[in-house]
Tab-separated table of C-alpha atoms in Angstrom:
chain	number	residue	atom	x	y	z
A	28	UNK	CA	90.580	132.940	91.174
A	29	UNK	CA	91.794	131.229	94.285
A	30	UNK	CA	93.988	133.463	96.421
A	31	UNK	CA	97.523	132.354	97.177
A	32	UNK	CA	97.931	132.846	100.897
A	33	UNK	CA	101.135	133.893	102.573
A	34	UNK	CA	103.137	131.627	104.848
A	35	UNK	CA	101.706	133.296	107.967
A	36	UNK	CA	98.308	131.787	107.203
A	37	UNK	CA	99.460	128.246	106.446
A	38	UNK	CA	99.164	126.946	110.045
A	39	UNK	CA	95.566	128.154	110.202
A	40	UNK	CA	94.820	126.553	106.856
A	41	UNK	CA	96.326	123.265	108.008
A	42	UNK	CA	94.224	123.288	111.176
A	43	UNK	CA	91.116	124.029	109.166
A	44	UNK	CA	91.806	121.132	106.803
A	45	UNK	CA	92.395	118.691	109.652
A	46	UNK	CA	89.261	119.893	111.428
A	47	UNK	CA	87.351	119.089	108.254
A	48	UNK	CA	88.450	115.457	108.376
A	49	UNK	CA	85.688	114.598	110.829
A	50	UNK	CA	83.180	116.378	108.593
A	51	UNK	CA	84.306	114.354	105.618
A	52	UNK	CA	84.471	110.992	107.373
A	53	UNK	CA	81.212	111.053	109.294
A	54	UNK	CA	78.788	111.371	106.346
A	55	UNK	CA	80.519	108.501	104.530
A	56	UNK	CA	80.086	106.101	107.450
A	57	UNK	CA	76.507	107.186	108.171
A	58	UNK	CA	75.338	107.170	104.579
A	59	UNK	CA	76.453	103.609	103.925
A	60	UNK	CA	75.864	102.134	107.401
A	61	UNK	CA	79.269	100.490	107.041
A	62	UNK	CA	79.717	98.416	110.195
A	63	UNK	CA	81.540	95.092	110.325
A	64	UNK	CA	79.779	92.420	112.394
A	65	UNK	CA	80.660	88.966	113.681
A	66	UNK	CA	78.629	86.195	115.262
A	67	UNK	CA	79.346	85.975	118.999
A	68	UNK	CA	79.551	82.161	118.824
A	69	UNK	CA	79.352	79.674	115.946
A	70	UNK	CA	76.376	77.655	117.324
A	71	UNK	CA	73.116	79.629	117.057
A	72	UNK	CA	70.042	77.638	118.013
A	73	UNK	CA	68.148	78.287	114.796
A	74	UNK	CA	65.583	75.598	115.561
A	75	UNK	CA	64.297	77.989	118.198
A	76	UNK	CA	65.453	81.063	116.342
A	77	UNK	CA	64.124	84.583	115.972
A	78	UNK	CA	60.326	84.599	115.639
A	79	UNK	CA	60.007	81.005	116.825
A	80	UNK	CA	56.959	79.945	118.883
A	81	UNK	CA	58.167	76.454	119.542
A	82	UNK	CA	59.037	74.887	122.861
A	83	UNK	CA	56.026	76.257	124.741
A	84	UNK	CA	56.562	79.930	123.886
A	85	UNK	CA	53.489	82.129	124.252
A	86	UNK	CA	54.991	84.884	122.055
A	87	UNK	CA	57.537	84.862	119.197
A	88	UNK	CA	61.193	84.620	120.190
A	89	UNK	CA	62.680	88.126	120.049
A	90	UNK	CA	66.318	87.070	119.679
A	91	UNK	CA	68.629	84.132	119.018
A	92	UNK	CA	70.140	81.849	121.685
A	93	UNK	CA	73.726	80.601	121.715
A	94	UNK	CA	74.208	77.712	124.225
A	95	UNK	CA	77.566	78.097	125.976
A	96	UNK	CA	79.084	77.066	129.304
A	97	UNK	CA	78.573	79.476	132.175
A	98	UNK	CA	81.419	81.945	132.438
A	99	UNK	CA	82.289	81.900	128.715
A	100	UNK	CA	83.430	85.411	127.624
A	101	UNK	CA	80.865	87.168	125.416
A	102	UNK	CA	82.363	89.165	122.505
A	103	UNK	CA	80.759	92.323	121.113
A	104	UNK	CA	79.323	91.644	117.677
A	105	UNK	CA	80.599	95.002	116.309
A	106	UNK	CA	82.273	98.250	117.307
A	107	UNK	CA	80.072	100.515	119.353
A	108	UNK	CA	79.350	102.286	122.623
A	109	UNK	CA	77.654	100.837	125.708
A	110	UNK	CA	74.121	102.262	125.912
A	111	UNK	CA	72.601	100.295	128.820
A	112	UNK	CA	73.909	98.121	131.652
A	113	UNK	CA	71.136	96.934	133.977
A	114	UNK	CA	69.168	94.127	135.580
A	115	UNK	CA	65.929	92.753	134.152
A	116	UNK	CA	63.688	90.341	136.027
A	117	UNK	CA	63.147	88.229	132.905
A	118	UNK	CA	66.520	88.659	131.179
A	119	UNK	CA	68.791	88.915	134.194
A	120	UNK	CA	72.004	90.864	133.704
A	121	UNK	CA	71.822	92.782	130.421
A	122	UNK	CA	74.250	95.038	128.533
A	123	UNK	CA	73.271	96.892	125.339
A	124	UNK	CA	75.749	98.265	122.790
A	125	UNK	CA	74.884	100.939	120.216
A	126	UNK	CA	76.486	100.667	116.744
A	127	UNK	CA	77.250	103.270	114.075
A	128	UNK	CA	74.578	101.934	111.717
A	129	UNK	CA	71.840	102.795	114.231
A	130	UNK	CA	71.355	99.261	115.537
A	131	UNK	CA	71.620	98.088	119.163
A	132	UNK	CA	72.870	94.647	120.200
A	133	UNK	CA	71.652	93.234	123.528
A	134	UNK	CA	73.399	90.516	125.565
A	135	UNK	CA	71.165	88.896	128.236
A	136	UNK	CA	71.248	86.292	131.031
A	137	UNK	CA	74.895	87.137	131.845
A	138	UNK	CA	76.343	85.488	134.924
A	139	UNK	CA	77.124	88.903	136.443
A	140	UNK	CA	76.709	92.547	135.549
A	141	UNK	CA	79.038	93.756	132.810
A	142	UNK	CA	81.974	95.837	134.071
A	143	UNK	CA	81.394	98.272	131.204
A	144	UNK	CA	79.427	101.385	132.061
A	145	UNK	CA	77.256	103.418	129.658
A	146	UNK	CA	79.360	105.497	127.283
A	147	UNK	CA	82.224	102.986	127.184
A	148	UNK	CA	83.550	102.395	123.667
A	149	UNK	CA	83.945	98.775	122.647
A	150	UNK	CA	85.485	97.128	119.602
A	151	UNK	CA	84.257	94.117	117.686
A	152	UNK	CA	85.237	90.976	119.566
A	153	UNK	CA	85.894	92.765	122.860
A	154	UNK	CA	84.448	91.007	125.927
A	155	UNK	CA	81.308	92.692	127.221
A	156	UNK	CA	80.390	90.070	129.855
A	157	UNK	CA	80.130	86.339	130.585
A	158	UNK	CA	77.523	83.731	129.657
A	159	UNK	CA	75.170	82.921	132.489
A	160	UNK	CA	71.682	81.701	133.463
A	161	UNK	CA	70.243	84.754	135.231
A	162	UNK	CA	66.664	85.997	134.970
A	163	UNK	CA	63.322	84.226	135.243
A	164	UNK	CA	63.114	83.588	131.494
A	165	UNK	CA	66.389	81.632	131.264
A	166	UNK	CA	66.556	77.852	131.119
A	167	UNK	CA	70.207	76.804	131.187
A	168	UNK	CA	73.372	78.758	130.499
A	169	UNK	CA	73.272	80.566	127.160
A	170	UNK	CA	73.586	83.965	125.502
A	171	UNK	CA	70.300	85.526	124.422
A	172	UNK	CA	71.292	88.000	121.655
A	173	UNK	CA	68.889	90.625	120.362
A	174	UNK	CA	69.229	93.255	117.637
A	175	UNK	CA	66.908	96.254	117.622
A	176	UNK	CA	66.777	99.808	116.202
A	177	UNK	CA	66.314	101.216	119.724
A	178	UNK	CA	68.087	100.674	123.036
A	179	UNK	CA	64.950	99.446	124.793
A	180	UNK	CA	64.298	96.978	121.969
A	181	UNK	CA	65.972	94.394	124.155
A	182	UNK	CA	62.953	94.554	126.453
A	183	UNK	CA	60.067	95.624	124.207
A	184	UNK	CA	59.290	96.895	120.714
A	185	UNK	CA	60.663	95.880	117.348
A	186	UNK	CA	63.635	93.559	116.916
A	187	UNK	CA	65.301	92.057	113.833
A	188	UNK	CA	66.690	88.595	113.264
A	189	UNK	CA	70.208	88.882	114.787
A	190	UNK	CA	71.589	85.909	112.888
A	191	UNK	CA	70.414	87.122	109.466
A	192	UNK	CA	71.421	90.720	110.163
A	193	UNK	CA	74.959	89.762	111.175
A	194	UNK	CA	75.467	87.219	108.377
A	195	UNK	CA	74.683	89.925	105.807
A	196	UNK	CA	77.309	92.215	107.366
A	197	UNK	CA	80.251	89.945	108.025
A	198	UNK	CA	82.135	91.952	105.386
A	199	UNK	CA	81.920	95.726	105.568
A	200	UNK	CA	83.107	98.478	103.313
A	201	UNK	CA	83.681	102.037	104.460
A	202	UNK	CA	83.558	104.763	101.823
A	203	UNK	CA	86.769	106.713	101.072
A	204	UNK	CA	87.385	110.011	102.822
A	205	UNK	CA	89.639	112.934	101.945
A	206	UNK	CA	89.978	116.581	101.030
A	207	UNK	CA	90.732	118.688	97.973
A	208	UNK	CA	93.192	121.118	99.550
A	209	UNK	CA	93.944	123.418	96.632
A	210	UNK	CA	93.358	123.872	92.920
A	211	UNK	CA	96.063	126.398	92.149
A	212	UNK	CA	97.922	127.424	89.037
A	213	UNK	CA	100.984	125.367	89.969
A	214	UNK	CA	99.559	122.191	91.508
A	215	UNK	CA	96.345	120.399	92.454
A	216	UNK	CA	96.756	118.990	95.969
A	217	UNK	CA	94.792	117.039	98.563
A	218	UNK	CA	94.492	113.622	100.180
A	219	UNK	CA	92.259	110.554	100.124
A	220	UNK	CA	92.073	107.333	102.126
A	221	UNK	CA	89.901	104.224	102.163
A	222	UNK	CA	89.171	103.480	105.863
A	223	UNK	CA	88.427	99.867	104.955
A	224	UNK	CA	92.069	99.528	103.851
A	225	UNK	CA	93.605	102.393	105.855
A	226	UNK	CA	97.231	101.816	104.823
A	227	UNK	CA	96.575	101.182	101.132
A	228	UNK	CA	97.349	103.750	98.430
A	229	UNK	CA	94.124	104.465	96.538
A	230	UNK	CA	93.430	106.330	93.294
A	231	UNK	CA	91.868	109.763	93.223
A	232	UNK	CA	89.916	110.912	90.169
A	233	UNK	CA	90.037	114.603	89.299
A	234	UNK	CA	87.523	116.060	86.862
A	235	UNK	CA	88.133	119.403	85.179
A	236	UNK	CA	85.173	121.385	83.873
A	237	UNK	CA	82.390	119.447	85.557
A	238	UNK	CA	81.526	116.553	87.864
A	239	UNK	CA	81.969	112.870	87.108
A	240	UNK	CA	79.533	111.867	84.392
A	241	UNK	CA	79.528	115.273	82.711
A	242	UNK	CA	80.387	114.642	79.024
A	243	UNK	CA	82.228	117.972	78.893
A	244	UNK	CA	84.503	117.171	81.847
A	245	UNK	CA	87.994	115.732	81.462
A	246	UNK	CA	89.019	113.171	84.070
A	247	UNK	CA	92.494	112.374	85.359
A	248	UNK	CA	93.419	109.423	87.578
A	249	UNK	CA	96.255	109.835	90.070
A	250	UNK	CA	97.502	107.827	93.026
A	251	UNK	CA	97.260	109.333	96.515
A	252	UNK	CA	100.705	108.084	97.570
A	253	UNK	CA	102.488	111.195	98.857
A	254	UNK	CA	103.568	110.961	102.513
A	255	UNK	CA	102.206	113.813	104.647
A	256	UNK	CA	103.103	114.242	108.300
A	257	UNK	CA	99.851	116.083	109.050
A	258	UNK	CA	97.892	112.933	108.193
A	259	UNK	CA	99.866	110.512	110.374
A	260	UNK	CA	98.054	111.371	113.596
A	261	UNK	CA	94.837	112.693	112.068
A	262	UNK	CA	93.874	109.498	110.193
A	263	UNK	CA	96.467	107.052	111.524
A	264	UNK	CA	98.377	106.655	108.266
A	265	UNK	CA	100.691	109.008	106.396
A	266	UNK	CA	100.949	108.080	102.706
A	267	UNK	CA	97.669	109.397	101.328
A	268	UNK	CA	98.451	112.793	99.790
A	269	UNK	CA	98.161	113.601	96.103
A	270	UNK	CA	99.869	116.343	94.129
A	271	UNK	CA	99.816	116.939	90.390
A	272	UNK	CA	100.980	119.846	88.243
A	273	UNK	CA	98.044	121.877	86.989
A	274	UNK	CA	97.363	120.932	83.352
A	275	UNK	CA	98.531	123.595	80.928
A	276	UNK	CA	95.491	123.223	78.685
A	277	UNK	CA	93.218	124.691	81.374
A	278	UNK	CA	95.458	127.684	82.064
A	279	UNK	CA	93.629	130.074	79.766
A	280	UNK	CA	92.085	132.632	82.124
A	281	UNK	CA	88.708	130.884	82.199
A	282	UNK	CA	87.183	129.662	85.512
A	283	UNK	CA	86.639	125.906	85.758
A	284	UNK	CA	85.360	123.684	88.559
A	285	UNK	CA	87.677	120.906	89.722
A	286	UNK	CA	85.967	117.888	91.295
A	287	UNK	CA	87.860	115.236	93.287
A	288	UNK	CA	86.659	111.708	94.151
A	289	UNK	CA	88.174	109.010	96.344
A	290	UNK	CA	88.074	105.599	94.662
A	291	UNK	CA	86.870	102.689	96.804
A	292	UNK	CA	89.255	99.723	96.930
A	293	UNK	CA	86.380	97.236	96.944
A	294	UNK	CA	84.407	98.715	94.086
A	295	UNK	CA	81.872	100.501	96.285
A	296	UNK	CA	80.764	104.111	96.344
A	297	UNK	CA	83.299	106.740	95.213
A	298	UNK	CA	82.375	109.886	97.179
A	299	UNK	CA	83.358	113.430	96.328
A	300	UNK	CA	86.084	114.639	98.670
A	301	UNK	CA	85.695	117.456	101.177
A	302	UNK	CA	85.981	121.014	99.779
A	303	UNK	CA	85.275	119.668	96.292
A	304	UNK	CA	84.627	121.241	93.891
A	305	UNK	CA	87.086	124.112	93.843
A	306	UNK	CA	87.345	126.747	91.136
A	307	UNK	CA	90.482	126.864	89.001
A	308	UNK	CA	91.186	130.137	87.180
A	309	UNK	CA	94.689	130.637	85.800
A	310	UNK	CA	96.041	133.033	83.166
A	311	UNK	CA	98.019	131.836	80.201
A	312	UNK	CA	101.501	131.088	81.529
A	313	UNK	CA	104.460	133.120	80.288
A	314	UNK	CA	106.149	130.956	77.683
A	315	UNK	CA	109.810	131.027	76.718
A	316	UNK	CA	112.214	129.083	74.540
A	317	UNK	CA	112.526	127.879	70.976
A	318	UNK	CA	109.973	125.659	69.294
A	319	UNK	CA	111.051	122.155	68.446
A	320	UNK	CA	108.807	120.232	66.074
A	321	UNK	CA	107.092	117.049	67.206
A	322	UNK	CA	107.333	115.375	63.830
A	323	UNK	CA	104.325	113.040	63.945
A	324	UNK	CA	101.874	111.243	66.229
A	325	UNK	CA	104.333	108.405	66.802
A	326	UNK	CA	106.860	110.833	68.285
A	327	UNK	CA	104.185	112.379	70.492
A	328	UNK	CA	103.274	108.916	71.747
A	329	UNK	CA	106.878	107.788	72.227
A	330	UNK	CA	107.480	110.746	74.558
A	331	UNK	CA	104.126	110.133	76.275
A	332	UNK	CA	103.224	113.790	75.911
A	333	UNK	CA	99.651	114.705	76.814
A	334	UNK	CA	97.593	117.236	74.907
A	335	UNK	CA	95.624	117.861	78.114
A	336	UNK	CA	98.437	118.172	80.640
A	337	UNK	CA	101.182	119.651	78.458
A	338	UNK	CA	99.581	121.610	75.593
A	339	UNK	CA	98.852	125.345	75.331
A	340	UNK	CA	96.830	126.431	72.288
A	341	UNK	CA	97.885	129.789	70.826
A	342	UNK	CA	97.189	131.879	67.762
A	343	UNK	CA	99.372	131.174	64.750
A	344	UNK	CA	100.999	134.581	65.205
A	345	UNK	CA	101.905	133.727	68.779
A	346	UNK	CA	103.416	130.409	67.741
A	347	UNK	CA	105.488	132.185	65.073
A	348	UNK	CA	107.006	134.411	67.763
A	349	UNK	CA	109.166	131.494	68.860
A	350	UNK	CA	112.305	130.833	66.836
A	351	UNK	CA	112.788	127.409	65.325
A	352	UNK	CA	115.014	124.877	67.015
A	353	UNK	CA	115.964	121.303	66.229
A	354	UNK	CA	113.228	118.685	65.931
A	355	UNK	CA	112.945	116.588	69.063
A	356	UNK	CA	114.299	113.014	68.804
A	357	UNK	CA	111.846	110.288	67.738
A	358	UNK	CA	111.887	108.916	71.297
A	359	UNK	CA	113.646	109.687	74.578
A	360	UNK	CA	116.965	107.891	75.148
A	361	UNK	CA	118.515	107.802	78.610
A	362	UNK	CA	122.069	106.975	79.612
A	363	UNK	CA	124.180	106.722	82.764
A	364	UNK	CA	127.908	106.232	83.288
A	365	UNK	CA	129.386	102.879	84.263
A	366	UNK	CA	131.340	104.382	87.188
A	367	UNK	CA	128.340	104.140	89.503
A	368	UNK	CA	127.564	107.866	89.502
A	369	UNK	CA	123.842	108.560	90.027
A	370	UNK	CA	123.375	111.079	87.207
A	371	UNK	CA	121.006	110.150	84.403
A	372	UNK	CA	121.286	111.939	81.073
A	373	UNK	CA	118.862	112.457	78.216
A	374	UNK	CA	120.595	112.130	74.843
A	375	UNK	CA	119.368	114.936	72.622
A	376	UNK	CA	120.163	116.550	69.298
A	377	UNK	CA	122.091	115.163	66.364
A	378	UNK	CA	125.586	115.742	64.984
A	379	UNK	CA	126.766	116.262	67.598
A	380	UNK	CA	124.587	114.401	70.078
A	381	UNK	CA	124.360	116.179	73.427
A	382	UNK	CA	123.759	114.984	76.969
A	383	UNK	CA	121.201	116.771	79.129
A	384	UNK	CA	121.008	116.156	82.837
A	385	UNK	CA	117.758	114.867	84.326
A	386	UNK	CA	118.123	116.885	87.548
A	387	UNK	CA	115.733	115.053	89.891
A	388	UNK	CA	112.941	112.515	90.197
A	389	UNK	CA	110.259	115.189	89.974
A	390	UNK	CA	111.527	116.273	86.579
A	391	UNK	CA	111.808	112.662	85.419
A	392	UNK	CA	108.221	111.999	86.441
A	393	UNK	CA	106.993	115.193	84.783
A	394	UNK	CA	108.594	114.067	81.511
A	395	UNK	CA	107.390	110.448	82.030
A	396	UNK	CA	110.942	109.173	81.842
A	397	UNK	CA	111.597	105.700	83.232
A	398	UNK	CA	115.044	106.060	84.744
A	399	UNK	CA	115.510	102.310	85.098
A	400	UNK	CA	115.601	102.024	81.292
A	401	UNK	CA	118.815	104.103	81.026
A	402	UNK	CA	121.558	102.313	79.150
A	403	UNK	CA	125.015	102.120	80.740
A	404	UNK	CA	127.833	103.866	78.845
A	405	UNK	CA	131.572	103.872	79.405
A	406	UNK	CA	132.125	106.944	81.555
A	407	UNK	CA	134.709	108.559	79.287
A	408	UNK	CA	132.522	108.060	76.215
A	409	UNK	CA	129.440	109.547	77.879
A	410	UNK	CA	131.268	112.546	79.341
A	411	UNK	CA	132.870	113.218	75.970
A	412	UNK	CA	129.467	114.253	74.611
A	413	UNK	CA	128.853	118.025	74.736
A	414	UNK	CA	126.694	118.964	77.718
A	415	UNK	CA	123.540	120.940	76.928
A	416	UNK	CA	121.257	122.641	79.490
A	417	UNK	CA	119.341	120.270	81.771
A	418	UNK	CA	115.725	119.346	81.224
A	419	UNK	CA	113.152	121.931	82.166
A	420	UNK	CA	110.913	121.057	85.146
A	421	UNK	CA	108.042	119.994	82.886
A	422	UNK	CA	107.368	119.684	79.153
A	423	UNK	CA	105.431	122.496	77.489
A	424	UNK	CA	103.780	121.973	74.106
A	425	UNK	CA	102.201	124.648	71.933
A	426	UNK	CA	100.171	124.615	68.730
A	427	UNK	CA	98.242	127.017	66.575
A	428	UNK	CA	95.322	126.322	64.267
A	429	UNK	CA	97.302	123.840	62.182
A	430	UNK	CA	98.218	120.246	62.880
A	431	UNK	CA	101.799	120.807	64.014
A	432	UNK	CA	102.651	120.469	67.691
A	433	UNK	CA	105.827	122.041	69.065
A	434	UNK	CA	107.846	121.500	72.229
A	435	UNK	CA	109.074	124.726	73.821
A	436	UNK	CA	112.615	124.022	74.952
A	437	UNK	CA	116.064	125.512	75.373
A	438	UNK	CA	118.099	126.213	72.282
A	439	UNK	CA	120.639	123.415	71.895
A	440	UNK	CA	122.639	125.675	69.538
A	441	UNK	CA	122.391	129.110	71.201
A	442	UNK	CA	123.710	132.203	69.452
A	443	UNK	CA	126.829	133.775	70.984
A	444	UNK	CA	126.149	135.950	74.015
A	445	UNK	CA	124.947	139.452	73.108
A	446	UNK	CA	123.846	138.592	69.553
A	447	UNK	CA	120.334	137.283	70.175
A	448	UNK	CA	117.367	139.513	70.897
A	449	UNK	CA	114.406	138.745	73.119
A	450	UNK	CA	110.757	139.632	73.039
A	451	UNK	CA	109.277	139.966	76.503
A	452	UNK	CA	105.757	141.195	75.935
A	453	UNK	CA	103.256	140.383	78.683
A	454	UNK	CA	100.533	139.895	76.088
A	455	UNK	CA	102.404	137.462	73.823
A	456	UNK	CA	104.673	134.458	74.236
A	457	UNK	CA	108.290	135.386	74.763
A	458	UNK	CA	111.205	133.768	73.020
A	459	UNK	CA	114.407	132.890	74.793
A	460	UNK	CA	117.554	132.424	72.687
A	461	UNK	CA	119.807	131.383	75.547
A	462	UNK	CA	120.635	127.861	76.513
A	463	UNK	CA	120.337	128.532	80.221
A	464	UNK	CA	116.542	129.029	80.407
A	465	UNK	CA	115.178	126.081	82.357
A	466	UNK	CA	111.716	127.262	83.320
A	467	UNK	CA	109.589	126.952	80.190
A	468	UNK	CA	106.534	128.511	81.815
A	469	UNK	CA	106.090	131.415	84.195
A	470	UNK	CA	102.526	131.704	85.550
A	471	UNK	CA	103.175	135.208	86.880
A	472	UNK	CA	102.338	137.064	83.654
A	473	UNK	CA	98.722	137.636	82.673
A	474	UNK	CA	97.836	137.316	79.017
A	475	UNK	CA	94.866	137.138	76.749
A	476	UNK	CA	94.344	133.726	75.242
A	477	UNK	CA	92.375	132.139	72.430
A	478	UNK	CA	90.011	129.236	72.943
A	479	UNK	CA	92.222	126.425	74.272
A	480	UNK	CA	90.204	123.626	72.708
A	481	UNK	CA	92.334	121.402	70.513
A	482	UNK	CA	91.606	121.974	66.817
A	483	UNK	CA	92.956	120.735	63.517
A	484	UNK	CA	94.728	117.631	64.818
A	485	UNK	CA	94.583	114.606	62.517
A	486	UNK	CA	92.735	111.565	63.920
A	487	UNK	CA	94.648	110.121	66.861
A	488	UNK	CA	97.285	112.867	66.970
A	489	UNK	CA	98.080	113.522	70.589
A	490	UNK	CA	95.232	111.282	71.769
A	491	UNK	CA	96.055	110.487	75.405
A	492	UNK	CA	94.353	107.115	75.276
A	493	UNK	CA	96.676	106.010	72.492
A	494	UNK	CA	100.005	106.964	74.048
A	495	UNK	CA	100.399	103.983	76.318
A	496	UNK	CA	100.509	106.098	79.485
A	497	UNK	CA	100.339	104.317	82.826
A	498	UNK	CA	98.984	106.194	85.831
A	499	UNK	CA	100.218	103.521	88.261
A	500	UNK	CA	103.878	103.257	87.298
A	501	UNK	CA	105.877	101.495	89.982
A	502	UNK	CA	107.679	103.794	92.380
A	503	UNK	CA	106.118	106.994	91.102
A	504	UNK	CA	104.724	109.668	93.385
A	505	UNK	CA	101.057	110.661	93.363
A	506	UNK	CA	101.314	113.183	90.557
A	507	UNK	CA	103.250	110.751	88.318
A	508	UNK	CA	99.921	109.039	87.817
A	509	UNK	CA	98.417	112.419	86.986
A	510	UNK	CA	100.894	112.960	84.183
A	511	UNK	CA	100.196	109.496	82.822
A	512	UNK	CA	96.569	110.702	82.519
A	513	UNK	CA	93.843	108.137	82.227
A	514	UNK	CA	91.243	110.303	80.501
A	515	UNK	CA	87.853	109.292	81.862
A	516	UNK	CA	85.380	111.134	79.614
A	517	UNK	CA	81.785	109.959	79.969
A	518	UNK	CA	82.724	107.748	82.862
A	519	UNK	CA	81.732	108.262	86.482
A	520	UNK	CA	84.410	108.207	89.110
C-alpha cells in the first residue's frame, strides 16, 4: 500500500515530481521525432533539385537552391541549436543547425558569417544569416539548403532531399507528457499536457487493474483541467492537473495497478504518464448511515450513480446491519430561492418534503448535480420546507448478493436523541441513526471484505454506459469527468 507521507516531506516530493518532468518529456519528443519544419523560401529550384545532374554538374546536387536577392534574411527551417559556423572554399559562409529529430540543416553561400556561434539555440523562422554568393561553387545569389543526418553532411556524406523532408513535416505533433502523482485511498492525482497544444485541457485515461487493452481493466476518462501553481513555471501553463476520488469498488484491500495515459489532441500516440503504473491498495472504507433503496435501474440512471465509482459490495449480513430509511426520490430535484441567495438545495423525502443544502461545488460534482438546472422558488415557500442534513461529500452505494442497490445516507427521520443505538465494529459496516452524519465513508478503519465484483444485477442495472454520464460537462473540474465515467473496457487509451 502506498504510504501517506507527512507534510514535512511534501516539498521534497514536489521537487521530485518536477524534476521528473524532463524525464517524461524527453522520451516523447525523441521517440516520435516531432519537429515542426518550414520552407525557408517559397521558390525552390526543383528543376535543379536534390540529386540533379543537370546544368553541367559532375556529381548529383546535394541540396536544394532558393534564388533570393543578396542580403535577404535566411530563416531557420526548425527549432534547433547551432552546430557549425565556418567558411568553406566551395560553399562560402556556412552555418549548420542541429534539430531534435537528429537531422542537421545547412545554410551555404551566405553573404557574411552568421552571428550565431555554436551552441546557440534558435527557433523556427529565426534569422540565421543572409543570402549571398560566396564560395567557388556559387553562381549568383541564392541559398543552398542541405539536410543531413550528420553535421558534416553539408560538406560530404549522405544527405536527404530537403524539400521533400520539410514538406512531410510542415505539421508536427508532440506526444503528451505528464505524471501520475498519487494513487491513494482518497484521490487519484497527477497532471498531463499536450505540448502541441500547450494551453489546451486534454483528457487523461486511467485504467484500474491493468494497462490499456487489458480486457480485465476498467478505464475512466477525466479532464486534466485543475489549475496547479507548480506547473505554471515548469511547463509554461497551469491548468493541467487532474484529481478524482478513488472509486469505492476498488477499495477492498486488494492491490491493483493504476495506469495513466495522456490523450493526444490530434489523435496521435497516447503515452503512459511518468510514474505510471502505481499500486492502489485500500481497505474497505468504514460505512455509516441508513440504507435507502434505489428502486430500479431508471432511478440509478436518473441520479447518474456509477457501480464502479460509488458501489461497495458487501455480504448480505453486512447490508442488513444498516437500518432502513426512505427510498431515494426517482430523480434529483434542485431548487434555489428567488432572493438571489447562492444556496442550492436538493429536495428530498416525501410528506413532508425536505430541503438539503448542496454545500459546495465539489459535492455537487461528486453527486453529478447540474446546479444550473435548479428551479427558482419563492424564498418564503422554499425556506418553509423542513431543513434536513446537507448532502454528504460523495454518494456511497452498497449491495449484497441480490439485485437491490442501496444508497447509504443520513436518516431524514432520525430517532430522538439518546434513543438510537449504534454499532461501531471495525470488521463490519456501522450504522448511524443520527441526522448529522455527513461523511458516509471513513477510510481509516480496516475491514475484511468479500469479492467486490458486481453480481446478481439484472441486465443493464447500474450499467455506466447506459446512464447518460458526460465526462466533459461544461465548467466541471478534472475529477467531475472522472465521476461521469466513460468506461473504456477493451479499448486502448
